[in-house]
């Protein structure tokens, strides 16, 4: 993985590799300054959410932005214990970004974009209480390369165009090569194949397990976030994974802090899905199973339609969150194109991804990030990892439907013209 130039400046976080996990390991006691910040954010969050909606963001994107802001302030207040939520210090923001990039390169792009949204909201709504000069410094900070470890002039590209039949070898960039989507190949499908594949997927099994854990109810913050004392128990229910040898390779090069951060990120993903899909409801600092969630647990009603909604949101979160319409050079496009390649007739082999996860220092940054992303897809069953990395045939129609709203997607094969709704209902 690409290394940053050596700096003699000592980070106030101490060990940067452990900084991202500080929030999860702090004592349960809540200092007065933290309580004041939490109350301030509870007052600010509704206006910020409405502002995001006015910018054309959908509900899922707004929820993700609010979670990003929570994560940011968990780290920011380590540097600035007496935090003014409406006045951010550029040096502290920069250090949070740097430490985030060191601890979790995969998530740092979203963190940067989320904080930029928040600062823009404060400025446009006349809520900014800091120095005007600090706004200008923050604007310069957000202009820095959007992906950690890349020089400002570097383009975020993977190793050549992602067309059918090609795989990643991790060697150099194919400059000037146009990236094209492979065709999604859809074989003959049946309702039985879809339901069996869905029910066997980690995404389904973990959802059932986490709903069962919610049970008669769990205490939360007023914003519906799990209490720190309960997060480990909740995360322990997410024991199903399809990561296979990608997961095993990642373990070899991950620190305990890396693994803890990834576990909490996974829990946040599921908690977001449960809430946004109406499986769990929140009221007065308590989460309980909603009627739709009980249908899901009992496999009555229309649980597989709920699963399809969940699958669609997971695809969106995995590939498109943060991308801007019409900009097809960013990493979201690259991730989407690789996912489509995994649904083609010539899916990629996993060896280069495994190697990048086992030895990140020897791999290009782009390849390492791709490998981490694919491992997260595999963990929930969006792809399977064997001789090839493949999107299960039963999920390919949904994949095409989700991505077609943003990209030119072509489906081929005997099942390409099928409608999943009609398939499930025998139409």
Short mmCIF file of C-alpha atoms in Angstrom, two decimals:
data_model
loop_
_atom_site.label_atom_id
_atom_site.label_comp_id
_atom_site.label_asym_id
_atom_site.label_seq_id
_atom_site.Cartn_x
_atom_site.Cartn_y
_atom_site.Cartn_z
CA UNK A 1 0.00 0.00 0.00
CA UNK A 2 1.27 3.48 -0.82
CA UNK A 3 3.13 5.18 2.01
CA UNK A 4 2.76 8.80 3.06
CA UNK A 5 5.89 11.00 3.23
CA UNK A 6 7.50 10.86 6.65
CA UNK A 7 6.40 13.64 8.98
CA UNK A 8 8.14 14.77 12.16
CA UNK A 9 4.91 16.17 13.57
CA UNK A 10 3.69 14.09 16.49
CA UNK A 11 0.03 13.18 16.33
CA UNK A 12 -2.01 14.13 19.37
CA UNK A 13 -3.84 10.84 18.96
CA UNK A 14 -0.72 8.91 20.01
CA UNK A 15 -0.73 5.75 17.90
CA UNK A 16 -2.65 6.59 14.69
CA UNK A 17 -3.40 2.93 14.02
CA UNK A 18 -5.50 2.79 17.18
CA UNK A 19 -7.20 6.17 16.90
CA UNK A 20 -10.25 4.95 14.97
CA UNK A 21 -11.09 2.53 17.78
CA UNK A 22 -10.79 5.05 20.62
CA UNK A 23 -14.50 5.83 20.64
CA UNK A 24 -15.36 2.15 21.06
CA UNK A 25 -12.91 1.59 23.90
CA UNK A 26 -13.49 4.68 26.02
CA UNK A 27 -15.11 4.28 29.45
CA UNK A 28 -18.88 4.34 29.71
CA UNK A 29 -18.79 7.52 31.85
CA UNK A 30 -19.95 10.53 29.83
CA UNK A 31 -17.98 13.75 30.49
CA UNK A 32 -19.99 16.97 30.69
CA UNK A 33 -18.35 18.29 27.50
CA UNK A 34 -19.44 15.17 25.61
CA UNK A 35 -22.98 15.52 26.91
CA UNK A 36 -23.10 19.15 25.77
CA UNK A 37 -21.86 18.16 22.32
CA UNK A 38 -24.45 15.39 22.06
CA UNK A 39 -27.23 17.82 22.95
CA UNK A 40 -25.92 20.37 20.46
CA UNK A 41 -25.84 17.78 17.68
CA UNK A 42 -29.37 16.62 18.52
CA UNK A 43 -30.49 20.22 17.96
CA UNK A 44 -28.48 20.67 14.76
CA UNK A 45 -29.15 17.28 13.12
CA UNK A 46 -32.78 17.90 12.00
CA UNK A 47 -31.83 21.09 10.15
CA UNK A 48 -28.79 19.42 8.60
CA UNK A 49 -30.96 16.52 7.42
CA UNK A 50 -33.48 18.90 5.83
CA UNK A 51 -30.66 20.78 4.13
CA UNK A 52 -29.26 17.54 2.70
CA UNK A 53 -32.71 16.66 1.38
CA UNK A 54 -32.88 20.08 -0.29
CA UNK A 55 -29.62 19.16 -2.06
CA UNK A 56 -31.35 16.16 -3.63
CA UNK A 57 -30.12 13.49 -1.18
CA UNK A 58 -32.36 10.51 -0.55
CA UNK A 59 -33.21 9.11 2.88
CA UNK A 60 -30.40 6.52 2.86
CA UNK A 61 -27.80 9.12 1.93
CA UNK A 62 -29.03 11.49 4.66
CA UNK A 63 -28.84 8.72 7.28
CA UNK A 64 -25.31 7.85 6.19
CA UNK A 65 -24.25 11.51 6.41
CA UNK A 66 -25.56 11.73 9.97
CA UNK A 67 -23.66 8.57 10.95
CA UNK A 68 -20.50 9.96 9.34
CA UNK A 69 -20.88 13.11 11.42
CA UNK A 70 -21.17 11.05 14.61
CA UNK A 71 -17.97 9.19 13.74
CA UNK A 72 -16.17 12.45 12.93
CA UNK A 73 -17.05 14.09 16.25
CA UNK A 74 -16.07 10.92 18.15
CA UNK A 75 -12.51 11.54 16.88
CA UNK A 76 -12.58 15.35 16.75
CA UNK A 77 -13.43 15.74 20.42
CA UNK A 78 -10.37 13.66 21.35
CA UNK A 79 -8.36 16.59 19.99
CA UNK A 80 -10.75 19.33 21.15
CA UNK A 81 -12.47 18.09 24.35
CA UNK A 82 -14.49 21.31 24.67
CA UNK A 83 -16.05 21.11 21.22
CA UNK A 84 -18.10 23.84 19.59
CA UNK A 85 -20.22 21.95 17.05
CA UNK A 86 -20.61 25.11 14.97
CA UNK A 87 -16.93 26.06 14.83
CA UNK A 88 -14.37 23.52 13.60
CA UNK A 89 -10.64 24.14 13.86
CA UNK A 90 -8.89 23.39 10.53
CA UNK A 91 -5.79 21.83 12.12
CA UNK A 92 -7.91 19.42 14.16
CA UNK A 93 -10.06 18.52 11.14
CA UNK A 94 -6.94 17.87 9.09
CA UNK A 95 -5.54 15.56 11.77
CA UNK A 96 -8.80 13.62 11.97
CA UNK A 97 -8.65 13.13 8.18
CA UNK A 98 -5.04 12.00 8.27
CA UNK A 99 -5.59 9.54 11.10
CA UNK A 100 -8.73 8.22 9.42
CA UNK A 101 -6.77 7.62 6.23
CA UNK A 102 -4.08 5.75 8.18
CA UNK A 103 -6.57 3.62 10.10
CA UNK A 104 -9.17 2.94 7.40
CA UNK A 105 -8.41 4.19 3.86
CA UNK A 106 -11.61 2.61 2.58
CA UNK A 107 -13.84 4.89 4.67
CA UNK A 108 -11.85 8.14 4.58
CA UNK A 109 -13.38 9.41 1.31
CA UNK A 110 -16.87 9.26 2.80
CA UNK A 111 -15.67 10.94 6.01
CA UNK A 112 -14.16 13.84 4.08
CA UNK A 113 -17.30 14.31 1.96
CA UNK A 114 -19.59 14.13 5.00
CA UNK A 115 -17.67 16.76 6.95
CA UNK A 116 -17.56 19.02 3.91
CA UNK A 117 -21.35 18.78 3.65
CA UNK A 118 -21.67 19.73 7.31
CA UNK A 119 -19.39 22.76 7.01
CA UNK A 120 -21.25 23.89 3.88
CA UNK A 121 -24.51 23.62 5.81
CA UNK A 122 -23.21 25.72 8.70
CA UNK A 123 -21.93 28.38 6.32
CA UNK A 124 -25.03 28.56 4.13
CA UNK A 125 -27.39 28.57 7.11
CA UNK A 126 -25.47 31.34 8.91
CA UNK A 127 -24.80 28.97 11.84
CA UNK A 128 -21.01 29.17 11.62
CA UNK A 129 -19.57 30.71 14.81
CA UNK A 130 -15.90 30.35 14.00
CA UNK A 131 -13.49 32.71 12.29
CA UNK A 132 -14.26 33.48 8.62
CA UNK A 133 -10.65 32.65 7.83
CA UNK A 134 -11.16 29.14 9.19
CA UNK A 135 -13.90 28.54 6.62
CA UNK A 136 -11.43 29.37 3.86
CA UNK A 137 -8.84 27.02 5.38
CA UNK A 138 -11.38 24.22 5.58
CA UNK A 139 -12.36 24.80 1.96
CA UNK A 140 -8.70 24.38 0.97
CA UNK A 141 -8.50 21.23 3.08
CA UNK A 142 -11.47 19.68 1.30
CA UNK A 143 -9.78 20.40 -2.05
CA UNK A 144 -7.00 18.00 -1.18
CA UNK A 145 -6.93 14.67 -3.06
CA UNK A 146 -10.18 12.89 -2.29
CA UNK A 147 -8.41 9.56 -1.91
CA UNK A 148 -5.64 9.13 0.69
CA UNK A 149 -2.16 8.31 -0.54
CA UNK A 150 -2.63 9.67 -4.06
CA UNK A 151 -0.68 12.63 -5.37
CA UNK A 152 -2.91 15.60 -6.34
CA UNK A 153 -2.29 15.04 -10.04
CA UNK A 154 -2.94 11.30 -9.92
CA UNK A 155 -6.14 9.84 -11.30
CA UNK A 156 -7.84 7.16 -9.27
CA UNK A 157 -7.75 4.32 -11.75
CA UNK A 158 -7.55 0.60 -11.43
CA UNK A 159 -5.21 -1.54 -13.43
CA UNK A 160 -6.74 -1.21 -16.87
CA UNK A 161 -10.23 -1.22 -18.37
CA UNK A 162 -12.69 -3.59 -16.76
CA UNK A 163 -14.05 -5.48 -19.71
CA UNK A 164 -15.23 -9.08 -19.81
CA UNK A 165 -12.44 -11.63 -19.56
CA UNK A 166 -9.96 -9.36 -17.81
CA UNK A 167 -8.62 -9.73 -14.27
CA UNK A 168 -6.52 -7.57 -11.99
CA UNK A 169 -2.83 -8.31 -11.78
CA UNK A 170 -1.96 -5.33 -9.61
CA UNK A 171 0.82 -4.22 -11.94
CA UNK A 172 0.81 -0.56 -13.01
CA UNK A 173 -1.97 1.51 -14.52
CA UNK A 174 -3.12 1.38 -18.10
CA UNK A 175 -3.09 5.11 -18.70
CA UNK A 176 -5.64 6.46 -21.11
CA UNK A 177 -7.60 3.22 -21.29
CA UNK A 178 -11.34 3.77 -21.30
CA UNK A 179 -13.28 1.85 -18.68
CA UNK A 180 -16.22 -0.07 -20.08
CA UNK A 181 -18.79 -2.19 -18.30
CA UNK A 182 -18.96 -5.89 -19.00
CA UNK A 183 -22.37 -7.38 -19.78
CA UNK A 184 -24.26 -8.89 -16.88
CA UNK A 185 -25.05 -12.51 -17.75
CA UNK A 186 -28.34 -13.79 -16.34
CA UNK A 187 -29.00 -17.52 -16.70
CA UNK A 188 -32.44 -19.10 -16.42
CA UNK A 189 -33.92 -18.29 -13.01
CA UNK A 190 -36.75 -19.57 -10.87
CA UNK A 191 -38.50 -18.30 -7.77
CA UNK A 192 -37.08 -21.26 -5.87
CA UNK A 193 -33.52 -20.34 -6.86
CA UNK A 194 -33.96 -16.75 -5.74
CA UNK A 195 -35.54 -17.59 -2.38
CA UNK A 196 -33.00 -20.32 -1.64
CA UNK A 197 -30.06 -18.04 -2.51
CA UNK A 198 -31.47 -15.19 -0.42
CA UNK A 199 -32.21 -17.37 2.60
CA UNK A 200 -28.69 -18.86 2.50
CA UNK A 201 -26.96 -15.48 2.24
CA UNK A 202 -25.16 -13.91 5.22
CA UNK A 203 -27.16 -10.72 4.59
CA UNK A 204 -30.40 -12.59 5.35
CA UNK A 205 -29.03 -14.68 8.22
CA UNK A 206 -27.37 -11.76 9.98
CA UNK A 207 -30.50 -9.65 9.67
CA UNK A 208 -32.58 -12.40 11.28
CA UNK A 209 -29.98 -12.78 14.05
CA UNK A 210 -29.78 -9.05 14.79
CA UNK A 211 -33.58 -8.71 14.82
CA UNK A 212 -33.76 -11.61 17.28
CA UNK A 213 -31.22 -9.78 19.45
CA UNK A 214 -33.39 -6.65 19.43
CA UNK A 215 -36.17 -8.91 20.72
CA UNK A 216 -38.46 -7.09 23.12
CA UNK A 217 -36.43 -3.91 22.76
CA UNK A 218 -33.00 -2.35 23.28
CA UNK A 219 -32.03 1.01 24.73
CA UNK A 220 -30.59 3.55 22.28
CA UNK A 221 -29.62 7.21 22.17
CA UNK A 222 -32.31 9.72 21.26
CA UNK A 223 -31.02 9.51 17.68
CA UNK A 224 -31.53 5.75 17.60
CA UNK A 225 -27.88 4.75 17.92
CA UNK A 226 -26.93 1.75 20.02
CA UNK A 227 -25.38 2.40 23.42
CA UNK A 228 -21.68 1.65 23.58
CA UNK A 229 -22.21 -0.99 26.25
CA UNK A 230 -24.47 -2.95 23.89
CA UNK A 231 -22.50 -2.70 20.64
CA UNK A 232 -20.24 -5.69 21.23
CA UNK A 233 -23.21 -7.97 21.96
CA UNK A 234 -25.05 -6.70 18.89
CA UNK A 235 -21.99 -7.13 16.67
CA UNK A 236 -21.53 -10.70 17.94
CA UNK A 237 -24.82 -11.67 16.26
CA UNK A 238 -23.29 -10.92 12.84
CA UNK A 239 -21.40 -14.20 12.79
CA UNK A 240 -22.35 -15.29 9.27
CA UNK A 241 -19.87 -14.42 6.52
CA UNK A 242 -19.13 -15.44 2.96
CA UNK A 243 -15.72 -13.77 2.78
CA UNK A 244 -13.88 -17.11 2.57
CA UNK A 245 -10.22 -16.83 1.67
CA UNK A 246 -10.53 -13.06 1.26
CA UNK A 247 -11.50 -12.83 4.90
CA UNK A 248 -8.69 -15.16 5.92
CA UNK A 249 -6.16 -13.11 3.94
CA UNK A 250 -7.37 -9.87 5.51
CA UNK A 251 -6.92 -11.32 9.00
CA UNK A 252 -3.23 -11.90 8.31
CA UNK A 253 -2.48 -8.19 7.89
CA UNK A 254 -5.09 -6.63 10.19
CA UNK A 255 -4.38 -5.35 13.68
CA UNK A 256 -6.80 -5.79 16.55
CA UNK A 257 -7.78 -2.13 16.11
CA UNK A 258 -8.42 -2.69 12.40
CA UNK A 259 -10.67 -5.66 13.15
CA UNK A 260 -12.56 -3.80 15.87
CA UNK A 261 -13.16 -0.83 13.57
CA UNK A 262 -14.35 -3.11 10.76
CA UNK A 263 -16.69 -4.92 13.15
CA UNK A 264 -18.25 -1.65 14.28
CA UNK A 265 -18.55 -0.48 10.66
CA UNK A 266 -20.38 -3.69 9.83
CA UNK A 267 -22.74 -3.23 12.77
CA UNK A 268 -23.46 0.36 11.67
CA UNK A 269 -24.32 -0.92 8.20
CA UNK A 270 -26.85 -3.44 9.52
CA UNK A 271 -28.30 -1.01 12.06
CA UNK A 272 -28.80 1.50 9.26
CA UNK A 273 -30.49 -1.12 7.06
CA UNK A 274 -32.83 -2.25 9.85
CA UNK A 275 -33.95 1.31 10.48
CA UNK A 276 -34.16 2.58 6.91
CA UNK A 277 -36.18 -0.45 5.77
CA UNK A 278 -38.65 -0.22 8.63
CA UNK A 279 -37.64 -3.50 10.29
CA UNK A 280 -36.83 -1.73 13.56
CA UNK A 281 -38.64 1.31 14.94
CA UNK A 282 -37.25 3.91 17.33
CA UNK A 283 -39.12 5.83 20.00
CA UNK A 284 -38.03 7.69 23.13
CA UNK A 285 -34.54 6.19 23.24
CA UNK A 286 -35.58 2.61 22.59
CA UNK A 287 -35.46 0.33 19.55
CA UNK A 288 -38.08 -2.36 19.00
CA UNK A 289 -39.01 -4.69 16.17
CA UNK A 290 -41.50 -3.12 13.76
CA UNK A 291 -44.37 -5.14 12.22
CA UNK A 292 -42.40 -5.47 9.00
CA UNK A 293 -39.51 -6.90 11.00
CA UNK A 294 -41.78 -9.46 12.66
CA UNK A 295 -42.99 -10.54 9.23
CA UNK A 296 -39.36 -10.95 8.25
CA UNK A 297 -38.60 -13.07 11.33
CA UNK A 298 -41.66 -15.25 10.78
CA UNK A 299 -41.07 -15.42 7.01
CA UNK A 300 -44.66 -14.36 6.56
CA UNK A 301 -45.94 -11.43 4.54
CA UNK A 302 -43.35 -10.64 1.89
CA UNK A 303 -39.91 -11.23 3.46
CA UNK A 304 -38.14 -11.76 0.15
CA UNK A 305 -39.37 -8.42 -1.14
CA UNK A 306 -37.89 -6.91 2.03
CA UNK A 307 -34.65 -8.74 1.31
CA UNK A 308 -34.56 -7.28 -2.19
CA UNK A 309 -34.88 -3.79 -0.72
CA UNK A 310 -32.01 -4.62 1.62
CA UNK A 311 -29.90 -6.01 -1.22
CA UNK A 312 -30.52 -2.89 -3.28
CA UNK A 313 -29.48 -0.59 -0.46
CA UNK A 314 -26.37 -2.67 0.19
CA UNK A 315 -25.37 -2.42 -3.49
CA UNK A 316 -25.96 1.33 -3.39
CA UNK A 317 -23.93 1.80 -0.23
CA UNK A 318 -21.12 -0.41 -1.55
CA UNK A 319 -20.62 1.36 -4.83
CA UNK A 320 -22.43 4.65 -5.29
CA UNK A 321 -22.68 6.63 -2.04
CA UNK A 322 -20.81 9.91 -2.45
CA UNK A 323 -20.46 9.84 -6.22
CA UNK A 324 -21.77 12.74 -8.28
CA UNK A 325 -24.05 12.16 -11.30
CA UNK A 326 -22.08 12.32 -14.52
CA UNK A 327 -18.66 11.86 -12.95
CA UNK A 328 -17.48 8.46 -14.09
CA UNK A 329 -13.80 8.72 -13.21
CA UNK A 330 -14.15 8.29 -9.46
CA UNK A 331 -13.69 5.17 -7.43
CA UNK A 332 -17.43 4.50 -7.16
CA UNK A 333 -17.54 3.93 -10.90
CA UNK A 334 -14.55 1.62 -10.62
CA UNK A 335 -16.20 -0.40 -7.87
CA UNK A 336 -19.48 -0.65 -9.80
CA UNK A 337 -17.68 -1.77 -12.95
CA UNK A 338 -15.81 -4.46 -11.03
CA UNK A 339 -19.03 -5.69 -9.45
CA UNK A 340 -20.57 -5.98 -12.92
CA UNK A 341 -17.51 -7.91 -14.07
CA UNK A 342 -18.21 -10.36 -11.24
CA UNK A 343 -21.68 -10.88 -12.79
CA UNK A 344 -20.37 -11.47 -16.31
CA UNK A 345 -19.63 -14.70 -18.14
CA UNK A 346 -15.94 -14.19 -17.41
CA UNK A 347 -15.69 -13.27 -13.73
CA UNK A 348 -12.29 -12.43 -12.23
CA UNK A 349 -10.13 -14.83 -10.27
CA UNK A 350 -9.48 -13.94 -6.60
CA UNK A 351 -5.71 -14.52 -6.45
CA UNK A 352 -4.65 -10.89 -6.97
CA UNK A 353 -7.14 -9.73 -4.33
CA UNK A 354 -5.97 -12.35 -1.85
CA UNK A 355 -2.35 -11.35 -2.42
CA UNK A 356 -3.15 -7.65 -1.87
CA UNK A 357 -4.88 -8.42 1.43
CA UNK A 358 -2.09 -10.70 2.64
CA UNK A 359 0.66 -8.20 1.75
CA UNK A 360 -0.80 -4.67 1.56
CA UNK A 361 2.65 -3.03 1.62
CA UNK A 362 3.52 -4.79 -1.63
CA UNK A 363 0.25 -3.95 -3.42
CA UNK A 364 -0.87 -0.76 -5.11
CA UNK A 365 -3.21 1.34 -3.02
CA UNK A 366 -6.00 0.99 -5.60
CA UNK A 367 -5.76 -2.78 -5.65
CA UNK A 368 -5.69 -3.01 -1.87
CA UNK A 369 -8.81 -0.83 -1.53
CA UNK A 370 -10.56 -2.88 -4.21
CA UNK A 371 -9.69 -6.07 -2.34
CA UNK A 372 -11.05 -4.67 0.95
CA UNK A 373 -14.26 -3.67 -0.80
CA UNK A 374 -14.73 -7.05 -2.46
CA UNK A 375 -14.10 -8.78 0.87
CA UNK A 376 -16.90 -6.68 2.40
CA UNK A 377 -19.24 -7.63 -0.48
CA UNK A 378 -18.37 -11.29 0.00
CA UNK A 379 -18.92 -11.10 3.76
CA UNK A 380 -22.63 -10.37 3.15
CA UNK A 381 -23.01 -12.72 0.17
CA UNK A 382 -23.22 -10.15 -2.61
CA UNK A 383 -20.37 -12.06 -4.26
CA UNK A 384 -19.12 -15.59 -3.70
CA UNK A 385 -15.42 -16.41 -3.63
CA UNK A 386 -14.19 -19.67 -5.09
CA UNK A 387 -12.33 -20.30 -8.32
CA UNK A 388 -13.79 -16.95 -9.38
CA UNK A 389 -15.38 -13.97 -7.65
CA UNK A 390 -19.01 -14.08 -8.78
CA UNK A 391 -22.31 -12.35 -8.10
CA UNK A 392 -24.82 -15.18 -7.49
CA UNK A 393 -27.08 -15.59 -10.57
CA UNK A 394 -30.19 -14.99 -8.45
CA UNK A 395 -28.98 -11.47 -7.57
CA UNK A 396 -27.96 -10.33 -11.05
CA UNK A 397 -31.31 -8.90 -12.12
CA UNK A 398 -31.39 -6.73 -8.99
CA UNK A 399 -27.78 -5.69 -9.54
CA UNK A 400 -28.60 -4.58 -13.09
CA UNK A 401 -31.70 -2.71 -11.93
CA UNK A 402 -29.88 -0.80 -9.20
CA UNK A 403 -26.87 0.20 -11.30
CA UNK A 404 -28.86 1.01 -14.44
CA UNK A 405 -30.07 4.22 -12.84
CA UNK A 406 -26.50 5.59 -12.88
CA UNK A 407 -24.62 3.67 -15.54
CA UNK A 408 -25.09 2.07 -18.96
CA UNK A 409 -25.74 -1.54 -18.01
CA UNK A 410 -26.37 -4.33 -20.51
CA UNK A 411 -27.85 -7.69 -19.49
CA UNK A 412 -27.60 -10.80 -21.63
CA UNK A 413 -28.53 -14.47 -21.25
CA UNK A 414 -31.80 -16.43 -21.14
CA UNK A 415 -32.92 -14.73 -17.90
CA UNK A 416 -32.10 -11.16 -18.90
CA UNK A 417 -35.70 -10.24 -19.67
CA UNK A 418 -37.22 -11.66 -16.49
CA UNK A 419 -38.97 -9.56 -13.86
CA UNK A 420 -38.14 -10.60 -10.31
CA UNK A 421 -41.51 -9.43 -8.94
CA UNK A 422 -43.35 -11.56 -11.49
CA UNK A 423 -40.97 -14.43 -10.85
CA UNK A 424 -41.62 -14.42 -7.10
CA UNK A 425 -45.37 -14.15 -7.52
CA UNK A 426 -45.65 -16.72 -10.29
CA UNK A 427 -46.66 -14.09 -12.88
#
